[in-house]
């Protein structure tokens, strides 16, 4: 543990150094490329208001995410919440925060949404620099690393102060996901699984019928490919039978589901000290995913498969439950959703979970931490139904068993995904492993390596990140 903590401090130092170098380099490049622009910018800067300067420093993107969260102006007395919910679910979290603030709590919560790809790097760097938020969110697969680094604090005493018993609200599995060395490091918010969406209009045009429950009957890979063939035969140029990105997390999640549907063994031993991946099954699963591209079921060049499906240009989408709420608000999108189809021997799908947590801060008082804990408890309980509207599967037992939840379209089905979900192993190195696995698979998807080389590389990435 001590060796890893030292390693983290070294890494953070390097990251901070790189950030500093990057800023300096950018400034130098700007001056060197066009000095006349520098002169004009300097004059203009003198007339900016403080608010304009603050907004520009925060570097806000069109979707509301910010590139420099530490530069956002914070209202005095507010708790700062950094979130990563930019996948269509962010609006629902904003609604939860608005409702919470309307209860007139001792401290209001101010949300800041970061770019997902940058979230953990910025969070870990900010915490190490003493500039982290009061409230954060982490994937269950990332939390072990944050706990080991000391980037998140235990909350048992605060839960006791506000009278919360975790066993009254959460399953033992959820409790285990936030428990390390018999201490509680967060409040489970949800499980989010990879499911299948379909465009009803495109299916009708292709002559693909839904069953009495309004779902696609798929019990094998051949049945699935037969449906894709029908869709491919009727869609216009620029459309895709299946919406899937050409690399990254999305095909990795399909590979994950396929591997476990093919009876693949756990990728790591129970104590996460040994690689137990079945290479042969891993290769077979990779070949199936590659076939989806090679046989033209996936249009080349899709960089946002959720938005592509949302635009009505795809018959089927493999995507996360979190897209459901955004799709329901999309005019003209006649879609349906069901759990990830059983293509091989076992029902299985990729899944992860969100944990509301309290990042470490030496500046925050106990009273402020108590109010932050009060919020994360309320968000997962009082805000649970609102969160379910995004498509996520709430972790709070009372929420998921409520009538309000049962009355939401699709969500009762999503609960069944919990029975087939295969979550990542609890390892403080899993995110490094995942990055290596995705890189190895990307090389195969893009033709830079053969399948045996890719899986051998993937296996090596797992082994090299066991400490």
Short mmCIF file of C-alpha atoms in Angstrom, two decimals:
data_model
loop_
_atom_site.label_atom_id
_atom_site.label_comp_id
_atom_site.label_asym_id
_atom_site.label_seq_id
_atom_site.Cartn_x
_atom_site.Cartn_y
_atom_site.Cartn_z
CA UNK A 1 0.00 0.00 0.00
CA UNK A 2 2.79 2.40 0.91
CA UNK A 3 4.59 1.66 -2.35
CA UNK A 4 1.41 2.36 -4.33
CA UNK A 5 0.73 5.60 -2.45
CA UNK A 6 4.24 6.77 -3.23
CA UNK A 7 3.74 5.71 -6.84
CA UNK A 8 0.54 7.78 -6.96
CA UNK A 9 2.27 10.85 -5.59
CA UNK A 10 4.95 10.51 -8.24
CA UNK A 11 2.36 10.11 -10.97
CA UNK A 12 0.40 13.12 -9.74
CA UNK A 13 3.56 15.19 -9.64
CA UNK A 14 4.31 14.21 -13.23
CA UNK A 15 0.72 15.02 -14.25
CA UNK A 16 0.92 18.43 -12.63
CA UNK A 17 4.25 19.05 -14.32
CA UNK A 18 2.78 18.06 -17.68
CA UNK A 19 -0.24 20.34 -17.16
CA UNK A 20 2.11 23.16 -16.35
CA UNK A 21 4.30 22.43 -19.36
CA UNK A 22 1.24 22.16 -21.59
CA UNK A 23 -0.03 25.58 -20.61
CA UNK A 24 3.34 27.13 -21.11
CA UNK A 25 3.75 25.46 -24.47
CA UNK A 26 0.37 26.67 -25.69
CA UNK A 27 1.12 30.24 -24.71
CA UNK A 28 4.42 30.10 -26.50
CA UNK A 29 2.87 28.70 -29.63
CA UNK A 30 0.19 31.38 -29.70
CA UNK A 31 2.73 34.16 -29.43
CA UNK A 32 5.01 32.64 -31.98
CA UNK A 33 2.35 31.96 -34.60
CA UNK A 34 0.69 35.35 -34.75
CA UNK A 35 2.01 38.24 -32.75
CA UNK A 36 -0.58 40.68 -34.18
CA UNK A 37 -3.35 38.57 -32.64
CA UNK A 38 -1.61 38.75 -29.30
CA UNK A 39 -1.66 42.51 -29.44
CA UNK A 40 -5.36 42.67 -30.29
CA UNK A 41 -6.28 40.11 -27.67
CA UNK A 42 -4.42 42.01 -25.01
CA UNK A 43 -6.36 45.19 -25.74
CA UNK A 44 -9.65 43.33 -25.78
CA UNK A 45 -8.90 41.64 -22.48
CA UNK A 46 -8.83 44.94 -20.68
CA UNK A 47 -12.53 45.52 -21.42
CA UNK A 48 -13.76 42.09 -20.28
CA UNK A 49 -15.99 41.87 -17.25
CA UNK A 50 -15.00 39.61 -14.38
CA UNK A 51 -17.84 37.19 -15.26
CA UNK A 52 -16.74 36.93 -18.87
CA UNK A 53 -13.21 36.26 -17.77
CA UNK A 54 -14.36 33.62 -15.32
CA UNK A 55 -16.49 31.86 -17.96
CA UNK A 56 -13.68 31.95 -20.48
CA UNK A 57 -11.23 30.61 -17.92
CA UNK A 58 -13.62 27.74 -17.19
CA UNK A 59 -13.69 26.99 -20.94
CA UNK A 60 -17.32 25.90 -21.27
CA UNK A 61 -18.22 23.59 -24.16
CA UNK A 62 -21.44 23.67 -26.18
CA UNK A 63 -22.88 20.73 -24.22
CA UNK A 64 -22.33 22.51 -20.90
CA UNK A 65 -19.26 20.54 -19.87
CA UNK A 66 -16.27 22.55 -18.72
CA UNK A 67 -12.60 21.99 -19.47
CA UNK A 68 -11.26 23.95 -16.50
CA UNK A 69 -13.62 23.17 -13.59
CA UNK A 70 -11.27 24.66 -11.01
CA UNK A 71 -11.82 28.07 -12.65
CA UNK A 72 -15.63 28.06 -12.36
CA UNK A 73 -16.81 30.81 -10.04
CA UNK A 74 -18.23 29.26 -6.87
CA UNK A 75 -20.94 30.94 -4.86
CA UNK A 76 -19.84 31.40 -1.25
CA UNK A 77 -21.19 28.73 1.06
CA UNK A 78 -21.99 26.24 -1.72
CA UNK A 79 -20.85 22.65 -1.89
CA UNK A 80 -19.16 21.93 -5.22
CA UNK A 81 -20.16 18.75 -7.06
CA UNK A 82 -18.05 17.56 -10.00
CA UNK A 83 -19.99 15.14 -12.20
CA UNK A 84 -19.28 13.06 -15.28
CA UNK A 85 -22.87 12.70 -16.46
CA UNK A 86 -22.59 14.00 -20.01
CA UNK A 87 -24.23 11.01 -21.70
CA UNK A 88 -27.83 12.28 -21.66
CA UNK A 89 -28.22 11.72 -17.92
CA UNK A 90 -26.75 15.04 -16.77
CA UNK A 91 -30.07 16.88 -17.01
CA UNK A 92 -31.66 14.40 -14.62
CA UNK A 93 -28.88 14.91 -12.07
CA UNK A 94 -29.36 18.67 -12.42
CA UNK A 95 -33.05 18.14 -11.63
CA UNK A 96 -32.14 16.16 -8.51
CA UNK A 97 -29.83 18.96 -7.36
CA UNK A 98 -32.47 21.62 -8.04
CA UNK A 99 -35.03 19.66 -6.02
CA UNK A 100 -32.54 19.19 -3.19
CA UNK A 101 -31.62 22.87 -3.09
CA UNK A 102 -35.33 23.74 -2.99
CA UNK A 103 -35.56 21.97 0.39
CA UNK A 104 -33.43 24.80 1.80
CA UNK A 105 -30.58 22.64 3.13
CA UNK A 106 -27.88 24.17 5.29
CA UNK A 107 -25.61 24.24 2.23
CA UNK A 108 -26.68 24.44 -1.42
CA UNK A 109 -25.06 22.19 -4.03
CA UNK A 110 -23.45 23.70 -7.13
CA UNK A 111 -22.90 21.20 -9.97
CA UNK A 112 -20.07 21.33 -12.50
CA UNK A 113 -20.11 18.81 -15.33
CA UNK A 114 -16.72 17.77 -16.68
CA UNK A 115 -15.85 16.19 -19.99
CA UNK A 116 -16.14 12.45 -19.37
CA UNK A 117 -12.82 11.57 -20.96
CA UNK A 118 -11.00 14.05 -18.69
CA UNK A 119 -12.96 13.47 -15.51
CA UNK A 120 -10.75 11.15 -13.49
CA UNK A 121 -7.48 12.79 -14.51
CA UNK A 122 -8.76 16.22 -13.49
CA UNK A 123 -10.35 14.88 -10.31
CA UNK A 124 -7.22 13.08 -9.12
CA UNK A 125 -4.99 16.00 -10.05
CA UNK A 126 -7.24 18.52 -8.32
CA UNK A 127 -7.52 16.45 -5.14
CA UNK A 128 -3.75 16.03 -5.01
CA UNK A 129 -3.34 19.79 -5.43
CA UNK A 130 -5.89 20.56 -2.69
CA UNK A 131 -8.36 22.01 -5.22
CA UNK A 132 -10.80 19.12 -5.50
CA UNK A 133 -14.60 19.34 -5.18
CA UNK A 134 -16.69 18.60 -2.07
CA UNK A 135 -18.72 15.91 -3.83
CA UNK A 136 -17.85 13.57 -6.67
CA UNK A 137 -18.99 10.47 -8.43
CA UNK A 138 -16.97 7.39 -9.30
CA UNK A 139 -17.54 4.15 -11.09
CA UNK A 140 -17.46 1.09 -8.87
CA UNK A 141 -14.61 -0.12 -11.06
CA UNK A 142 -12.59 3.05 -10.29
CA UNK A 143 -13.38 3.44 -6.60
CA UNK A 144 -10.77 0.89 -5.38
CA UNK A 145 -8.03 2.95 -7.02
CA UNK A 146 -9.31 6.22 -5.53
CA UNK A 147 -9.58 4.65 -2.07
CA UNK A 148 -6.07 3.27 -2.25
CA UNK A 149 -4.74 6.67 -3.32
CA UNK A 150 -6.48 8.39 -0.40
CA UNK A 151 -8.45 10.54 -2.84
CA UNK A 152 -11.79 9.73 -1.20
CA UNK A 153 -12.76 9.71 2.48
CA UNK A 154 -14.74 7.18 4.57
CA UNK A 155 -18.20 8.39 5.59
CA UNK A 156 -19.32 5.96 8.31
CA UNK A 157 -19.37 8.50 11.15
CA UNK A 158 -21.35 10.97 9.03
CA UNK A 159 -23.89 8.33 8.04
CA UNK A 160 -24.30 7.51 11.72
CA UNK A 161 -24.81 11.20 12.53
CA UNK A 162 -27.73 11.47 10.11
CA UNK A 163 -29.19 8.09 11.10
CA UNK A 164 -28.51 6.12 7.93
CA UNK A 165 -28.13 2.34 8.04
CA UNK A 166 -26.74 1.11 4.72
CA UNK A 167 -28.19 -2.38 5.21
CA UNK A 168 -31.71 -0.90 5.34
CA UNK A 169 -31.29 0.74 1.93
CA UNK A 170 -28.91 -1.37 -0.16
CA UNK A 171 -28.21 -4.97 -1.08
CA UNK A 172 -25.09 -6.60 0.31
CA UNK A 173 -23.58 -6.54 -3.17
CA UNK A 174 -23.99 -2.76 -3.36
CA UNK A 175 -22.59 -2.35 0.14
CA UNK A 176 -19.59 -4.49 -0.77
CA UNK A 177 -18.85 -2.22 -3.73
CA UNK A 178 -18.25 0.75 -1.39
CA UNK A 179 -16.65 -1.10 1.53
CA UNK A 180 -12.88 -1.29 1.95
CA UNK A 181 -11.16 -2.42 5.15
CA UNK A 182 -14.58 -2.35 6.86
CA UNK A 183 -15.08 1.34 6.07
CA UNK A 184 -17.73 2.87 3.79
CA UNK A 185 -16.41 5.09 0.99
CA UNK A 186 -19.57 6.21 -0.74
CA UNK A 187 -23.26 5.78 -1.41
CA UNK A 188 -24.30 3.49 -4.31
CA UNK A 189 -26.31 5.44 -6.87
CA UNK A 190 -27.06 3.00 -9.68
CA UNK A 191 -26.08 0.12 -11.89
CA UNK A 192 -25.89 0.89 -15.60
CA UNK A 193 -25.84 -1.91 -18.12
CA UNK A 194 -25.29 -2.29 -21.85
CA UNK A 195 -28.66 -2.97 -23.51
CA UNK A 196 -30.13 -3.02 -27.01
CA UNK A 197 -32.23 -0.23 -28.56
CA UNK A 198 -34.09 -0.58 -31.85
CA UNK A 199 -35.78 1.82 -34.25
CA UNK A 200 -39.35 0.60 -34.73
CA UNK A 201 -39.83 2.44 -38.04
CA UNK A 202 -36.71 0.94 -39.61
CA UNK A 203 -37.61 -2.54 -38.35
CA UNK A 204 -41.09 -2.23 -39.90
CA UNK A 205 -39.61 -1.14 -43.23
CA UNK A 206 -37.25 -4.12 -43.10
CA UNK A 207 -40.08 -6.53 -42.34
CA UNK A 208 -38.72 -7.42 -38.90
CA UNK A 209 -41.58 -8.23 -36.54
CA UNK A 210 -41.68 -7.68 -32.80
CA UNK A 211 -43.17 -10.26 -30.46
CA UNK A 212 -46.28 -9.80 -28.33
CA UNK A 213 -44.22 -7.93 -25.74
CA UNK A 214 -42.96 -5.52 -28.38
CA UNK A 215 -39.44 -6.95 -28.36
CA UNK A 216 -37.10 -8.65 -30.78
CA UNK A 217 -36.91 -12.41 -30.42
CA UNK A 218 -33.19 -13.15 -30.50
CA UNK A 219 -31.82 -16.39 -29.09
CA UNK A 220 -28.66 -16.81 -31.15
CA UNK A 221 -25.99 -14.91 -33.06
CA UNK A 222 -27.42 -16.20 -36.34
CA UNK A 223 -30.86 -14.84 -35.49
CA UNK A 224 -29.30 -11.48 -34.64
CA UNK A 225 -27.29 -11.33 -37.87
CA UNK A 226 -30.39 -12.28 -39.87
CA UNK A 227 -32.17 -9.22 -38.49
CA UNK A 228 -29.17 -7.03 -39.34
CA UNK A 229 -29.22 -8.41 -42.90
CA UNK A 230 -32.85 -7.36 -43.30
CA UNK A 231 -32.12 -3.89 -41.98
CA UNK A 232 -29.04 -3.51 -44.17
CA UNK A 233 -31.13 -4.32 -47.23
CA UNK A 234 -33.48 -1.34 -46.78
CA UNK A 235 -31.52 1.47 -45.14
CA UNK A 236 -30.20 4.31 -47.34
CA UNK A 237 -26.55 5.19 -47.84
CA UNK A 238 -25.07 6.88 -44.78
CA UNK A 239 -27.15 4.75 -42.40
CA UNK A 240 -26.06 1.73 -40.38
CA UNK A 241 -27.80 -1.52 -39.50
CA UNK A 242 -26.02 -1.43 -36.12
CA UNK A 243 -24.80 1.76 -34.44
CA UNK A 244 -21.40 1.15 -32.88
CA UNK A 245 -18.22 3.17 -32.73
CA UNK A 246 -15.20 1.76 -34.53
CA UNK A 247 -13.01 1.73 -31.43
CA UNK A 248 -12.96 2.53 -27.73
CA UNK A 249 -15.29 1.61 -24.88
CA UNK A 250 -18.30 0.67 -27.01
CA UNK A 251 -16.98 -2.33 -28.99
CA UNK A 252 -15.03 -3.31 -25.84
CA UNK A 253 -18.36 -3.61 -23.96
CA UNK A 254 -19.81 -5.78 -26.74
CA UNK A 255 -16.68 -7.95 -26.61
CA UNK A 256 -17.07 -8.18 -22.82
CA UNK A 257 -20.69 -9.40 -23.11
CA UNK A 258 -19.80 -11.81 -25.91
CA UNK A 259 -16.85 -13.27 -23.97
CA UNK A 260 -18.99 -14.08 -20.94
CA UNK A 261 -21.89 -15.32 -23.10
CA UNK A 262 -19.38 -17.79 -24.58
CA UNK A 263 -18.70 -19.10 -21.04
CA UNK A 264 -15.49 -17.13 -20.63
CA UNK A 265 -13.91 -17.44 -17.21
CA UNK A 266 -13.46 -14.47 -14.88
CA UNK A 267 -10.63 -12.30 -16.23
CA UNK A 268 -8.96 -12.17 -12.78
CA UNK A 269 -8.95 -14.44 -9.75
CA UNK A 270 -11.26 -13.52 -6.86
CA UNK A 271 -8.43 -11.75 -5.03
CA UNK A 272 -7.32 -9.98 -8.26
CA UNK A 273 -3.78 -11.36 -7.99
CA UNK A 274 -3.82 -13.65 -11.03
CA UNK A 275 -5.01 -13.41 -14.63
CA UNK A 276 -7.59 -16.12 -15.33
CA UNK A 277 -8.77 -14.97 -18.75
CA UNK A 278 -9.50 -17.75 -21.23
CA UNK A 279 -7.49 -16.70 -24.28
CA UNK A 280 -9.28 -18.99 -26.71
CA UNK A 281 -12.71 -17.69 -25.75
CA UNK A 282 -11.37 -14.14 -25.77
CA UNK A 283 -10.20 -14.62 -29.37
CA UNK A 284 -13.50 -16.15 -30.41
CA UNK A 285 -15.42 -13.24 -28.90
CA UNK A 286 -13.15 -10.72 -30.61
CA UNK A 287 -13.64 -12.42 -33.96
CA UNK A 288 -17.41 -12.15 -33.58
CA UNK A 289 -17.24 -8.41 -32.90
CA UNK A 290 -14.82 -7.89 -35.80
CA UNK A 291 -17.29 -9.71 -38.05
CA UNK A 292 -19.89 -7.01 -37.38
CA UNK A 293 -17.57 -4.49 -39.04
CA UNK A 294 -16.20 -6.74 -41.79
CA UNK A 295 -19.64 -7.80 -43.01
CA UNK A 296 -20.88 -4.23 -43.26
CA UNK A 297 -23.35 -4.20 -40.38
CA UNK A 298 -21.60 -1.17 -38.87
CA UNK A 299 -21.03 1.98 -40.92
CA UNK A 300 -17.39 3.01 -40.87
CA UNK A 301 -16.56 6.24 -39.07
CA UNK A 302 -19.29 6.47 -36.41
CA UNK A 303 -17.71 8.45 -33.57
CA UNK A 304 -20.85 8.87 -31.40
CA UNK A 305 -23.09 5.86 -31.82
CA UNK A 306 -25.71 7.14 -29.37
CA UNK A 307 -26.17 10.38 -31.30
CA UNK A 308 -26.14 8.43 -34.56
CA UNK A 309 -29.04 6.25 -33.41
CA UNK A 310 -30.81 9.27 -31.94
CA UNK A 311 -30.74 10.89 -35.40
CA UNK A 312 -32.78 7.97 -36.75
CA UNK A 313 -30.04 6.59 -39.00
CA UNK A 314 -29.54 3.17 -37.36
CA UNK A 315 -31.78 0.14 -36.94
CA UNK A 316 -30.18 -1.16 -33.74
CA UNK A 317 -27.90 0.29 -31.08
CA UNK A 318 -25.86 -1.42 -28.41
CA UNK A 319 -25.72 1.29 -25.77
CA UNK A 320 -26.06 2.08 -22.11
CA UNK A 321 -29.28 2.35 -20.11
CA UNK A 322 -28.39 5.99 -19.49
CA UNK A 323 -29.47 6.98 -23.02
CA UNK A 324 -33.12 6.04 -22.44
CA UNK A 325 -34.25 9.34 -20.94
CA UNK A 326 -32.63 11.36 -23.72
CA UNK A 327 -34.20 9.15 -26.39
CA UNK A 328 -37.63 9.55 -24.78
CA UNK A 329 -37.27 13.31 -25.17
CA UNK A 330 -36.25 13.07 -28.84
CA UNK A 331 -39.03 14.11 -31.24
CA UNK A 332 -39.66 11.65 -34.04
CA UNK A 333 -37.52 8.83 -32.60
CA UNK A 334 -39.80 5.78 -32.51
CA UNK A 335 -37.66 3.42 -30.49
CA UNK A 336 -37.87 0.44 -28.18
CA UNK A 337 -35.39 -1.01 -25.70
CA UNK A 338 -34.67 -4.40 -24.21
CA UNK A 339 -31.87 -6.14 -22.40
CA UNK A 340 -28.72 -7.16 -24.25
CA UNK A 341 -29.70 -10.16 -26.43
CA UNK A 342 -28.57 -13.67 -25.69
CA UNK A 343 -26.35 -14.46 -28.69
CA UNK A 344 -24.47 -17.46 -27.30
CA UNK A 345 -24.71 -19.96 -24.43
CA UNK A 346 -25.20 -17.69 -21.41
CA UNK A 347 -27.11 -14.49 -20.79
CA UNK A 348 -24.53 -11.83 -19.92
CA UNK A 349 -23.98 -8.13 -20.44
CA UNK A 350 -21.42 -5.49 -19.55
CA UNK A 351 -22.29 -3.29 -16.57
CA UNK A 352 -20.75 -0.89 -14.09
CA UNK A 353 -22.13 1.21 -11.22
CA UNK A 354 -22.00 4.83 -10.08
CA UNK A 355 -20.99 5.70 -6.52
CA UNK A 356 -21.57 9.11 -4.94
CA UNK A 357 -18.48 9.90 -2.87
CA UNK A 358 -16.66 12.59 -0.92
CA UNK A 359 -13.20 13.51 -2.29
CA UNK A 360 -10.43 14.22 0.21
CA UNK A 361 -9.90 17.85 1.19
CA UNK A 362 -7.86 19.17 4.09
CA UNK A 363 -9.68 22.51 3.84
CA UNK A 364 -13.24 21.21 4.24
CA UNK A 365 -14.67 21.24 7.77
CA UNK A 366 -16.48 18.32 9.40
CA UNK A 367 -19.71 20.31 9.23
CA UNK A 368 -19.27 20.81 5.48
CA UNK A 369 -18.48 17.13 4.97
CA UNK A 370 -21.60 16.22 6.92
CA UNK A 371 -23.70 18.38 4.59
CA UNK A 372 -22.02 16.81 1.56
CA UNK A 373 -22.86 13.34 2.87
CA UNK A 374 -26.42 14.48 3.54
CA UNK A 375 -26.68 15.41 -0.15
CA UNK A 376 -25.31 12.16 -1.58
CA UNK A 377 -27.70 10.17 0.62
CA UNK A 378 -30.64 12.30 -0.57
CA UNK A 379 -29.59 12.10 -4.23
CA UNK A 380 -29.63 8.29 -4.16
CA UNK A 381 -32.89 8.03 -2.20
CA UNK A 382 -35.17 11.08 -2.62
CA UNK A 383 -33.77 11.62 -6.13
CA UNK A 384 -33.82 7.94 -7.04
CA UNK A 385 -36.95 7.97 -9.21
CA UNK A 386 -35.78 11.07 -11.05
CA UNK A 387 -32.46 9.32 -11.66
CA UNK A 388 -34.30 6.24 -12.91
CA UNK A 389 -35.95 8.42 -15.58
CA UNK A 390 -32.51 8.78 -17.16
CA UNK A 391 -32.50 5.00 -17.66
CA UNK A 392 -30.13 4.10 -14.84
CA UNK A 393 -31.10 1.28 -12.47
CA UNK A 394 -31.24 2.77 -8.94
CA UNK A 395 -29.27 1.04 -6.20
CA UNK A 396 -31.58 2.12 -3.39
CA UNK A 397 -33.90 -0.81 -2.59
CA UNK A 398 -36.86 1.39 -1.70
CA UNK A 399 -36.61 3.23 -5.02
CA UNK A 400 -36.29 0.21 -7.27
CA UNK A 401 -39.22 -1.50 -5.48
CA UNK A 402 -41.47 1.56 -5.63
CA UNK A 403 -44.61 1.87 -7.72
CA UNK A 404 -43.25 5.03 -9.34
CA UNK A 405 -40.30 3.07 -10.65
CA UNK A 406 -42.46 0.19 -11.86
CA UNK A 407 -44.61 2.58 -13.87
CA UNK A 408 -41.68 3.89 -15.93
CA UNK A 409 -41.42 2.35 -19.41
CA UNK A 410 -38.66 -0.26 -19.88
CA UNK A 411 -37.22 0.16 -16.36
CA UNK A 412 -38.79 -2.96 -14.89
CA UNK A 413 -37.04 -4.89 -17.65
CA UNK A 414 -33.79 -3.14 -16.89
CA UNK A 415 -33.91 -4.61 -13.39
CA UNK A 416 -33.54 -8.03 -15.01
CA UNK A 417 -30.21 -6.89 -16.43
CA UNK A 418 -28.91 -7.00 -12.86
CA UNK A 419 -29.23 -10.80 -13.06
CA UNK A 420 -27.00 -11.04 -16.14
CA UNK A 421 -24.67 -8.11 -15.52
CA UNK A 422 -20.97 -8.93 -15.28
CA UNK A 423 -19.28 -6.09 -13.43
CA UNK A 424 -15.52 -5.48 -13.53
CA UNK A 425 -13.39 -7.11 -10.80
CA UNK A 426 -12.64 -5.08 -7.69
CA UNK A 427 -9.04 -4.12 -8.38
CA UNK A 428 -7.26 -0.83 -7.78
CA UNK A 429 -5.54 -1.35 -11.13
CA UNK A 430 -8.63 -2.10 -13.17
CA UNK A 431 -8.76 1.21 -15.03
CA UNK A 432 -5.19 0.73 -16.20
CA UNK A 433 -6.10 -2.81 -17.20
CA UNK A 434 -9.16 -1.59 -19.06
CA UNK A 435 -7.17 0.99 -20.98
CA UNK A 436 -4.73 -1.74 -22.03
CA UNK A 437 -7.53 -4.09 -23.02
CA UNK A 438 -9.22 -1.41 -25.14
CA UNK A 439 -5.93 -0.50 -26.86
CA UNK A 440 -5.26 -4.15 -27.65
CA UNK A 441 -8.74 -4.68 -29.08
CA UNK A 442 -8.61 -1.40 -31.01
CA UNK A 443 -5.51 -2.69 -32.79
CA UNK A 444 -7.51 -5.71 -33.93
CA UNK A 445 -10.64 -3.76 -34.91
CA UNK A 446 -8.56 -1.42 -37.04
CA UNK A 447 -6.46 -4.14 -38.70
CA UNK A 448 -3.19 -3.24 -36.99
CA UNK A 449 -2.84 -6.71 -35.44
CA UNK A 450 -4.26 -10.20 -35.85
CA UNK A 451 -6.58 -11.66 -33.26
CA UNK A 452 -3.95 -13.84 -31.55
CA UNK A 453 -1.56 -10.92 -31.14
CA UNK A 454 -4.36 -8.70 -29.86
CA UNK A 455 -5.47 -11.15 -27.18
CA UNK A 456 -1.90 -11.93 -26.16
CA UNK A 457 -1.34 -8.19 -25.76
CA UNK A 458 -4.60 -7.89 -23.83
CA UNK A 459 -3.51 -10.70 -21.51
CA UNK A 460 -0.13 -9.01 -21.00
CA UNK A 461 -1.86 -5.74 -20.12
CA UNK A 462 -3.84 -7.52 -17.42
CA UNK A 463 -0.76 -9.27 -16.04
CA UNK A 464 1.46 -6.19 -16.06
CA UNK A 465 -1.05 -4.24 -13.96
CA UNK A 466 -1.19 -6.75 -11.13
CA UNK A 467 0.92 -5.48 -8.24
#
